[in-house]
């Protein structure tokens, strides 16, 4: 399939990416996980760009299509909390003491 690179570069919404690549998706899954899907998709795009510098824009867009599908599929069987893509999920709150940290004598 031939992709319009300029149109791709103008996309801002998760649903627009799915429509651009003509991928089927569950709107409820995207609604609940949109930021996480987009975050993982952007990580995949960075990897594609770093590992395929000689690829044409069309070849990269084909890889991006696969990457979006993979990012979406991750959240069909996993949760944002399990994936921990954002810093907030990796940080330990300062005002909480875990039961495992309490020593008994």
Short mmCIF file of the N, C-alpha and C atoms (twelve columns), coordinates in Angstrom:
data_MODEL
# 
_entry.id   MODEL 
# 
loop_
_atom_site.group_PDB 
_atom_site.id 
_atom_site.type_symbol 
_atom_site.label_atom_id 
_atom_site.label_alt_id 
_atom_site.label_comp_id 
_atom_site.label_asym_id 
_atom_site.label_seq_id 
_atom_site.Cartn_x 
_atom_site.Cartn_y 
_atom_site.Cartn_z 
_atom_site.pdbx_PDB_model_num 
ATOM 1   N N  . UNK A 1   0.842   -1.179 0.000  1 
ATOM 2   C CA . UNK A 1   0.000   0.000  0.000  1 
ATOM 3   C C  . UNK A 1   0.887   1.243  0.000  1 
ATOM 4   N N  . UNK A 2   0.443   2.276  -0.681 1 
ATOM 5   C CA . UNK A 2   1.183   3.530  -0.733 1 
ATOM 6   C C  . UNK A 2   0.599   4.495  0.292  1 
ATOM 7   N N  . UNK A 3   1.455   5.025  1.125  1 
ATOM 8   C CA . UNK A 3   1.029   5.917  2.195  1 
ATOM 9   C C  . UNK A 3   1.368   7.356  1.840  1 
ATOM 10  N N  . UNK A 4   0.585   8.288  2.355  1 
ATOM 11  C CA . UNK A 4   0.833   9.722  2.186  1 
ATOM 12  C C  . UNK A 4   1.599   10.214 3.418  1 
ATOM 13  N N  . UNK A 5   2.908   10.415 3.259  1 
ATOM 14  C CA . UNK A 5   3.790   10.786 4.366  1 
ATOM 15  C C  . UNK A 5   3.358   12.106 4.995  1 
ATOM 16  N N  . UNK A 6   2.990   13.066 4.178  1 
ATOM 17  C CA . UNK A 6   2.575   14.373 4.715  1 
ATOM 18  C C  . UNK A 6   1.324   14.243 5.570  1 
ATOM 19  N N  . UNK A 7   0.394   13.412 5.138  1 
ATOM 20  C CA . UNK A 7   -0.825  13.202 5.930  1 
ATOM 21  C C  . UNK A 7   -0.471  12.526 7.254  1 
ATOM 22  N N  . UNK A 8   0.422   11.535 7.203  1 
ATOM 23  C CA . UNK A 8   0.854   10.854 8.420  1 
ATOM 24  C C  . UNK A 8   1.437   11.851 9.417  1 
ATOM 25  N N  . UNK A 9   2.253   12.766 8.937  1 
ATOM 26  C CA . UNK A 9   2.915   13.738 9.814  1 
ATOM 27  C C  . UNK A 9   1.943   14.734 10.442 1 
ATOM 28  N N  . UNK A 10  0.718   14.807 9.960  1 
ATOM 29  C CA . UNK A 10  -0.274  15.735 10.501 1 
ATOM 30  C C  . UNK A 10  -1.216  15.078 11.515 1 
ATOM 31  N N  . UNK A 11  -1.118  13.780 11.666 1 
ATOM 32  C CA . UNK A 11  -2.024  13.049 12.567 1 
ATOM 33  C C  . UNK A 11  -1.687  13.377 14.020 1 
ATOM 34  N N  . UNK A 12  -2.740  13.573 14.819 1 
ATOM 35  C CA . UNK A 12  -2.534  13.861 16.237 1 
ATOM 36  C C  . UNK A 12  -3.330  12.926 17.158 1 
ATOM 37  N N  . UNK A 13  -4.380  12.313 16.675 1 
ATOM 38  C CA . UNK A 13  -5.232  11.459 17.505 1 
ATOM 39  C C  . UNK A 13  -4.974  9.981  17.234 1 
ATOM 40  N N  . UNK A 14  -5.115  9.173  18.257 1 
ATOM 41  C CA . UNK A 14  -4.899  7.731  18.121 1 
ATOM 42  C C  . UNK A 14  -5.802  7.144  17.049 1 
ATOM 43  N N  . UNK A 15  -7.068  7.525  17.075 1 
ATOM 44  C CA . UNK A 15  -8.010  6.979  16.102 1 
ATOM 45  C C  . UNK A 15  -7.604  7.325  14.670 1 
ATOM 46  N N  . UNK A 16  -7.038  8.505  14.485 1 
ATOM 47  C CA . UNK A 16  -6.594  8.908  13.144 1 
ATOM 48  C C  . UNK A 16  -5.478  8.001  12.629 1 
ATOM 49  N N  . UNK A 17  -4.596  7.549  13.516 1 
ATOM 50  C CA . UNK A 17  -3.539  6.620  13.104 1 
ATOM 51  C C  . UNK A 17  -4.159  5.307  12.618 1 
ATOM 52  N N  . UNK A 18  -5.128  4.792  13.371 1 
ATOM 53  C CA . UNK A 18  -5.768  3.545  12.975 1 
ATOM 54  C C  . UNK A 18  -6.494  3.706  11.637 1 
ATOM 55  N N  . UNK A 19  -7.155  4.834  11.455 1 
ATOM 56  C CA . UNK A 19  -7.859  5.084  10.198 1 
ATOM 57  C C  . UNK A 19  -6.867  5.269  9.051  1 
ATOM 58  N N  . UNK A 20  -5.780  5.966  9.290  1 
ATOM 59  C CA . UNK A 20  -4.762  6.177  8.266  1 
ATOM 60  C C  . UNK A 20  -4.227  4.839  7.755  1 
ATOM 61  N N  . UNK A 21  -3.915  3.936  8.686  1 
ATOM 62  C CA . UNK A 21  -3.360  2.641  8.320  1 
ATOM 63  C C  . UNK A 21  -4.443  1.602  7.998  1 
ATOM 64  N N  . UNK A 22  -5.700  2.001  8.107  1 
ATOM 65  C CA . UNK A 22  -6.847  1.130  7.833  1 
ATOM 66  C C  . UNK A 22  -6.803  -0.132 8.697  1 
ATOM 67  N N  . UNK A 23  -6.508  0.067  9.976  1 
ATOM 68  C CA . UNK A 23  -6.465  -1.032 10.936 1 
ATOM 69  C C  . UNK A 23  -7.761  -1.080 11.731 1 
ATOM 70  N N  . UNK A 24  -8.265  -2.275 11.937 1 
ATOM 71  C CA . UNK A 24  -9.439  -2.450 12.784 1 
ATOM 72  C C  . UNK A 24  -9.025  -2.259 14.234 1 
ATOM 73  N N  . UNK A 25  -9.900  -1.666 15.015 1 
ATOM 74  C CA . UNK A 25  -9.617  -1.473 16.436 1 
ATOM 75  C C  . UNK A 25  -10.926 -1.345 17.194 1 
ATOM 76  N N  . UNK A 26  -10.862 -1.648 18.472 1 
ATOM 77  C CA . UNK A 26  -12.004 -1.490 19.361 1 
ATOM 78  C C  . UNK A 26  -11.916 -0.083 19.948 1 
ATOM 79  N N  . UNK A 27  -12.871 0.786  19.642 1 
ATOM 80  C CA . UNK A 27  -12.819 2.162  20.151 1 
ATOM 81  C C  . UNK A 27  -12.719 2.235  21.677 1 
ATOM 82  N N  . UNK A 28  -13.328 1.284  22.387 1 
ATOM 83  C CA . UNK A 28  -13.271 1.289  23.848 1 
ATOM 84  C C  . UNK A 28  -11.846 1.016  24.338 1 
ATOM 85  N N  . UNK A 29  -11.158 0.090  23.693 1 
ATOM 86  C CA . UNK A 29  -9.770  -0.217 24.071 1 
ATOM 87  C C  . UNK A 29  -8.889  1.008  23.837 1 
ATOM 88  N N  . UNK A 30  -9.082  1.667  22.703 1 
ATOM 89  C CA . UNK A 30  -8.286  2.865  22.399 1 
ATOM 90  C C  . UNK A 30  -8.638  3.993  23.359 1 
ATOM 91  N N  . UNK A 31  -9.915  4.152  23.662 1 
ATOM 92  C CA . UNK A 31  -10.334 5.221  24.574 1 
ATOM 93  C C  . UNK A 31  -9.665  5.072  25.941 1 
ATOM 94  N N  . UNK A 32  -9.646  3.866  26.451 1 
ATOM 95  C CA . UNK A 32  -9.101  3.614  27.792 1 
ATOM 96  C C  . UNK A 32  -7.572  3.663  27.807 1 
ATOM 97  N N  . UNK A 33  -6.937  3.257  26.703 1 
ATOM 98  C CA . UNK A 33  -5.481  3.095  26.685 1 
ATOM 99  C C  . UNK A 33  -4.755  4.010  25.707 1 
ATOM 100 N N  . UNK A 34  -5.414  5.039  25.224 1 
ATOM 101 C CA . UNK A 34  -4.861  5.852  24.135 1 
ATOM 102 C C  . UNK A 34  -3.453  6.376  24.399 1 
ATOM 103 N N  . UNK A 35  -3.205  6.954  25.550 1 
ATOM 104 C CA . UNK A 35  -1.877  7.508  25.822 1 
ATOM 105 C C  . UNK A 35  -0.810  6.424  25.865 1 
ATOM 106 N N  . UNK A 36  -1.188  5.288  26.393 1 
ATOM 107 C CA . UNK A 36  -0.238  4.183  26.517 1 
ATOM 108 C C  . UNK A 36  0.053   3.567  25.147 1 
ATOM 109 N N  . UNK A 37  -0.979  3.427  24.333 1 
ATOM 110 C CA . UNK A 37  -0.777  2.918  22.971 1 
ATOM 111 C C  . UNK A 37  0.122   3.874  22.193 1 
ATOM 112 N N  . UNK A 38  -0.171  5.169  22.279 1 
ATOM 113 C CA . UNK A 38  0.633   6.159  21.556 1 
ATOM 114 C C  . UNK A 38  2.071   6.210  22.067 1 
ATOM 115 N N  . UNK A 39  2.250   6.069  23.367 1 
ATOM 116 C CA . UNK A 39  3.600   6.073  23.949 1 
ATOM 117 C C  . UNK A 39  4.401   4.881  23.427 1 
ATOM 118 N N  . UNK A 40  3.798   3.691  23.462 1 
ATOM 119 C CA . UNK A 40  4.489   2.500  22.987 1 
ATOM 120 C C  . UNK A 40  4.730   2.602  21.479 1 
ATOM 121 N N  . UNK A 41  3.762   3.097  20.742 1 
ATOM 122 C CA . UNK A 41  3.901   3.313  19.304 1 
ATOM 123 C C  . UNK A 41  5.071   4.251  19.020 1 
ATOM 124 N N  . UNK A 42  5.198   5.318  19.779 1 
ATOM 125 C CA . UNK A 42  6.305   6.262  19.553 1 
ATOM 126 C C  . UNK A 42  7.655   5.612  19.867 1 
ATOM 127 N N  . UNK A 43  7.688   4.735  20.864 1 
ATOM 128 C CA . UNK A 43  8.932   4.008  21.161 1 
ATOM 129 C C  . UNK A 43  9.295   3.092  19.992 1 
ATOM 130 N N  . UNK A 44  8.292   2.416  19.441 1 
ATOM 131 C CA . UNK A 44  8.526   1.542  18.284 1 
ATOM 132 C C  . UNK A 44  9.008   2.365  17.087 1 
ATOM 133 N N  . UNK A 45  8.410   3.539  16.879 1 
ATOM 134 C CA . UNK A 45  8.818   4.406  15.765 1 
ATOM 135 C C  . UNK A 45  10.286  4.799  15.913 1 
ATOM 136 N N  . UNK A 46  10.700  5.160  17.128 1 
ATOM 137 C CA . UNK A 46  12.104  5.517  17.365 1 
ATOM 138 C C  . UNK A 46  13.033  4.353  17.011 1 
ATOM 139 N N  . UNK A 47  12.652  3.146  17.427 1 
ATOM 140 C CA . UNK A 47  13.455  1.960  17.114 1 
ATOM 141 C C  . UNK A 47  13.522  1.744  15.606 1 
ATOM 142 N N  . UNK A 48  12.395  1.883  14.930 1 
ATOM 143 C CA . UNK A 48  12.350  1.719  13.471 1 
ATOM 144 C C  . UNK A 48  13.257  2.747  12.806 1 
ATOM 145 N N  . UNK A 49  13.141  3.996  13.221 1 
ATOM 146 C CA . UNK A 49  13.963  5.056  12.629 1 
ATOM 147 C C  . UNK A 49  15.454  4.827  12.879 1 
ATOM 148 N N  . UNK A 50  15.797  4.356  14.075 1 
ATOM 149 C CA . UNK A 50  17.204  4.115  14.410 1 
ATOM 150 C C  . UNK A 50  17.788  2.913  13.681 1 
ATOM 151 N N  . UNK A 51  16.959  1.908  13.422 1 
ATOM 152 C CA . UNK A 51  17.457  0.657  12.833 1 
ATOM 153 C C  . UNK A 51  17.235  0.547  11.331 1 
ATOM 154 N N  . UNK A 52  16.562  1.526  10.734 1 
ATOM 155 C CA . UNK A 52  16.236  1.445  9.311  1 
ATOM 156 C C  . UNK A 52  16.504  2.770  8.607  1 
ATOM 157 N N  . UNK A 53  17.666  3.330  8.854  1 
ATOM 158 C CA . UNK A 53  17.972  4.647  8.298  1 
ATOM 159 C C  . UNK A 53  17.997  4.656  6.772  1 
ATOM 160 N N  . UNK A 54  18.274  3.515  6.148  1 
ATOM 161 C CA . UNK A 54  18.330  3.458  4.689  1 
ATOM 162 C C  . UNK A 54  16.961  3.202  4.051  1 
ATOM 163 N N  . UNK A 55  15.962  2.911  4.865  1 
ATOM 164 C CA . UNK A 55  14.624  2.606  4.339  1 
ATOM 165 C C  . UNK A 55  13.959  3.860  3.796  1 
ATOM 166 N N  . UNK A 56  13.141  3.685  2.788  1 
ATOM 167 C CA . UNK A 56  12.387  4.811  2.232  1 
ATOM 168 C C  . UNK A 56  11.257  5.184  3.197  1 
ATOM 169 N N  . UNK A 57  10.674  6.332  2.981  1 
ATOM 170 C CA . UNK A 57  9.545   6.769  3.824  1 
ATOM 171 C C  . UNK A 57  8.394   5.765  3.742  1 
ATOM 172 N N  . UNK A 58  8.149   5.249  2.546  1 
ATOM 173 C CA . UNK A 58  7.061   4.280  2.374  1 
ATOM 174 C C  . UNK A 58  7.355   2.997  3.138  1 
ATOM 175 N N  . UNK A 59  8.601   2.538  3.086  1 
ATOM 176 C CA . UNK A 59  8.983   1.339  3.834  1 
ATOM 177 C C  . UNK A 59  8.845   1.573  5.339  1 
ATOM 178 N N  . UNK A 60  9.241   2.756  5.782  1 
ATOM 179 C CA . UNK A 60  9.107   3.075  7.208  1 
ATOM 180 C C  . UNK A 60  7.638   3.118  7.615  1 
ATOM 181 N N  . UNK A 61  6.792   3.681  6.772  1 
ATOM 182 C CA . UNK A 61  5.371   3.735  7.105  1 
ATOM 183 C C  . UNK A 61  4.767   2.336  7.171  1 
ATOM 184 N N  . UNK A 62  5.233   1.433  6.337  1 
ATOM 185 C CA . UNK A 62  4.788   0.036  6.432  1 
ATOM 186 C C  . UNK A 62  5.174   -0.543 7.798  1 
ATOM 187 N N  . UNK A 63  6.400   -0.249 8.226  1 
ATOM 188 C CA . UNK A 63  6.858   -0.708 9.543  1 
ATOM 189 C C  . UNK A 63  6.084   -0.024 10.662 1 
ATOM 190 N N  . UNK A 64  5.763   1.254  10.492 1 
ATOM 191 C CA . UNK A 64  4.964   1.985  11.489 1 
ATOM 192 C C  . UNK A 64  3.583   1.352  11.635 1 
ATOM 193 N N  . UNK A 65  3.006   0.937  10.518 1 
ATOM 194 C CA . UNK A 65  1.691   0.294  10.549 1 
ATOM 195 C C  . UNK A 65  1.745   -0.960 11.423 1 
ATOM 196 N N  . UNK A 66  2.752   -1.774 11.207 1 
ATOM 197 C CA . UNK A 66  2.936   -2.980 12.019 1 
ATOM 198 C C  . UNK A 66  3.162   -2.610 13.480 1 
ATOM 199 N N  . UNK A 67  3.920   -1.558 13.714 1 
ATOM 200 C CA . UNK A 67  4.220   -1.113 15.083 1 
ATOM 201 C C  . UNK A 67  2.957   -0.657 15.803 1 
ATOM 202 N N  . UNK A 68  2.090   0.072  15.111 1 
ATOM 203 C CA . UNK A 68  0.839   0.510  15.743 1 
ATOM 204 C C  . UNK A 68  -0.017  -0.692 16.095 1 
ATOM 205 N N  . UNK A 69  -0.088  -1.639 15.201 1 
ATOM 206 C CA . UNK A 69  -0.866  -2.843 15.461 1 
ATOM 207 C C  . UNK A 69  -0.308  -3.576 16.683 1 
ATOM 208 N N  . UNK A 70  1.008   -3.685 16.769 1 
ATOM 209 C CA . UNK A 70  1.639   -4.356 17.914 1 
ATOM 210 C C  . UNK A 70  1.380   -3.600 19.211 1 
ATOM 211 N N  . UNK A 71  1.489   -2.271 19.178 1 
ATOM 212 C CA . UNK A 71  1.248   -1.467 20.380 1 
ATOM 213 C C  . UNK A 71  -0.188  -1.646 20.857 1 
ATOM 214 N N  . UNK A 72  -1.118  -1.650 19.931 1 
ATOM 215 C CA . UNK A 72  -2.534  -1.854 20.262 1 
ATOM 216 C C  . UNK A 72  -2.745  -3.241 20.873 1 
ATOM 217 N N  . UNK A 73  -2.155  -4.251 20.259 1 
ATOM 218 C CA . UNK A 73  -2.357  -5.625 20.714 1 
ATOM 219 C C  . UNK A 73  -1.800  -5.865 22.115 1 
ATOM 220 N N  . UNK A 74  -0.771  -5.127 22.494 1 
ATOM 221 C CA . UNK A 74  -0.233  -5.244 23.856 1 
ATOM 222 C C  . UNK A 74  -1.329  -4.970 24.875 1 
ATOM 223 N N  . UNK A 75  -2.168  -3.969 24.588 1 
ATOM 224 C CA . UNK A 75  -3.181  -3.564 25.561 1 
ATOM 225 C C  . UNK A 75  -4.494  -4.326 25.420 1 
ATOM 226 N N  . UNK A 76  -4.521  -5.310 24.534 1 
ATOM 227 C CA . UNK A 76  -5.663  -6.221 24.498 1 
ATOM 228 C C  . UNK A 76  -5.532  -7.269 25.592 1 
ATOM 229 N N  . UNK A 77  -4.288  -7.517 26.020 1 
ATOM 230 C CA . UNK A 77  -4.063  -8.548 27.025 1 
ATOM 231 C C  . UNK A 77  -3.270  -8.050 28.233 1 
ATOM 232 N N  . UNK A 78  -3.026  -6.760 28.302 1 
ATOM 233 C CA . UNK A 78  -2.232  -6.194 29.390 1 
ATOM 234 C C  . UNK A 78  -2.834  -4.854 29.811 1 
ATOM 235 N N  . UNK A 79  -2.354  -4.348 30.919 1 
ATOM 236 C CA . UNK A 79  -2.848  -3.064 31.415 1 
ATOM 237 C C  . UNK A 79  -1.715  -2.039 31.427 1 
ATOM 238 N N  . UNK A 80  -2.066  -0.755 31.459 1 
ATOM 239 C CA . UNK A 80  -1.020  0.273  31.577 1 
ATOM 240 C C  . UNK A 80  -0.145  0.065  32.815 1 
ATOM 241 N N  . UNK A 81  -0.752  -0.353 33.913 1 
ATOM 242 C CA . UNK A 81  0.012   -0.574 35.134 1 
ATOM 243 C C  . UNK A 81  1.035   -1.692 34.950 1 
ATOM 244 N N  . UNK A 82  0.661   -2.732 34.226 1 
ATOM 245 C CA . UNK A 82  1.600   -3.829 33.968 1 
ATOM 246 C C  . UNK A 82  2.727   -3.396 33.029 1 
ATOM 247 N N  . UNK A 83  2.433   -2.538 32.070 1 
ATOM 248 C CA . UNK A 83  3.423   -2.112 31.087 1 
ATOM 249 C C  . UNK A 83  4.378   -1.043 31.619 1 
ATOM 250 N N  . UNK A 84  3.895   -0.206 32.523 1 
ATOM 251 C CA . UNK A 84  4.718   0.838  33.156 1 
ATOM 252 C C  . UNK A 84  5.500   1.681  32.136 1 
ATOM 253 N N  . UNK A 85  4.796   2.241  31.173 1 
ATOM 254 C CA . UNK A 85  5.440   3.037  30.130 1 
ATOM 255 C C  . UNK A 85  5.773   4.458  30.586 1 
ATOM 256 N N  . UNK A 86  5.019   4.957  31.551 1 
ATOM 257 C CA . UNK A 86  5.218   6.327  32.001 1 
ATOM 258 C C  . UNK A 86  5.937   6.346  33.343 1 
ATOM 259 N N  . UNK A 87  6.681   7.389  33.566 1 
ATOM 260 C CA . UNK A 87  7.493   7.553  34.778 1 
ATOM 261 C C  . UNK A 87  6.656   7.401  36.046 1 
ATOM 262 N N  . UNK A 88  5.449   7.898  36.028 1 
ATOM 263 C CA . UNK A 88  4.591   7.860  37.214 1 
ATOM 264 C C  . UNK A 88  4.352   6.422  37.685 1 
ATOM 265 N N  . UNK A 89  4.350   5.465  36.775 1 
ATOM 266 C CA . UNK A 89  4.141   4.069  37.155 1 
ATOM 267 C C  . UNK A 89  5.403   3.439  37.716 1 
ATOM 268 N N  . UNK A 90  6.540   4.066  37.488 1 
ATOM 269 C CA . UNK A 90  7.817   3.513  37.933 1 
ATOM 270 C C  . UNK A 90  8.268   4.093  39.266 1 
ATOM 271 N N  . UNK A 91  7.718   5.244  39.627 1 
ATOM 272 C CA . UNK A 91  8.136   5.916  40.853 1 
ATOM 273 C C  . UNK A 91  7.415   5.342  42.070 1 
ATOM 274 N N  . UNK A 92  8.146   5.262  43.146 1 
ATOM 275 C CA . UNK A 92  7.549   4.861  44.412 1 
ATOM 276 C C  . UNK A 92  7.095   6.137  45.121 1 
ATOM 277 N N  . UNK A 93  5.850   6.191  45.542 1 
ATOM 278 C CA . UNK A 93  5.372   7.379  46.249 1 
ATOM 279 C C  . UNK A 93  6.179   7.621  47.534 1 
ATOM 280 N N  . UNK A 94  6.448   8.881  47.830 1 
ATOM 281 C CA . UNK A 94  7.229   9.236  49.025 1 
ATOM 282 C C  . UNK A 94  6.440   9.103  50.314 1 
ATOM 283 N N  . UNK A 95  5.134   9.179  50.239 1 
ATOM 284 C CA . UNK A 95  4.319   9.207  51.450 1 
ATOM 285 C C  . UNK A 95  3.706   7.856  51.797 1 
ATOM 286 N N  . UNK A 96  4.254   6.782  51.241 1 
ATOM 287 C CA . UNK A 96  3.710   5.459  51.514 1 
ATOM 288 C C  . UNK A 96  4.805   4.559  52.038 1 
ATOM 289 N N  . UNK A 97  4.499   3.824  53.103 1 
ATOM 290 C CA . UNK A 97  5.421   2.826  53.630 1 
ATOM 291 C C  . UNK A 97  4.827   1.455  53.292 1 
ATOM 292 N N  . UNK A 98  5.598   0.668  52.581 1 
ATOM 293 C CA . UNK A 98  5.141   -0.651 52.196 1 
ATOM 294 C C  . UNK A 98  5.241   -1.602 53.392 1 
ATOM 295 N N  . UNK A 99  4.326   -2.545 53.462 1 
ATOM 296 C CA . UNK A 99  4.347   -3.513 54.560 1 
ATOM 297 C C  . UNK A 99  5.663   -4.309 54.579 1 
ATOM 298 N N  . UNK A 100 6.226   -4.528 53.428 1 
ATOM 299 C CA . UNK A 100 7.488   -5.271 53.362 1 
ATOM 300 C C  . UNK A 100 8.647   -4.488 53.938 1 
ATOM 301 N N  . UNK A 101 8.471   -3.174 54.127 1 
ATOM 302 C CA . UNK A 101 9.537   -2.334 54.651 1 
ATOM 303 C C  . UNK A 101 9.476   -2.191 56.185 1 
ATOM 304 N N  . UNK A 102 8.415   -2.690 56.772 1 
ATOM 305 C CA . UNK A 102 8.258   -2.581 58.228 1 
ATOM 306 C C  . UNK A 102 8.932   -3.783 58.873 1 
ATOM 307 N N  . UNK A 103 9.911   -3.498 59.689 1 
ATOM 308 C CA . UNK A 103 10.634  -4.575 60.375 1 
ATOM 309 C C  . UNK A 103 9.960   -4.901 61.696 1 
ATOM 310 N N  . UNK A 104 9.917   -6.168 62.005 1 
ATOM 311 C CA . UNK A 104 9.363   -6.586 63.289 1 
ATOM 312 C C  . UNK A 104 10.480  -7.171 64.128 1 
ATOM 313 N N  . UNK A 105 10.342  -7.024 65.455 1 
ATOM 314 C CA . UNK A 105 11.387  -7.574 66.323 1 
ATOM 315 C C  . UNK A 105 10.866  -8.661 67.190 1 
# 
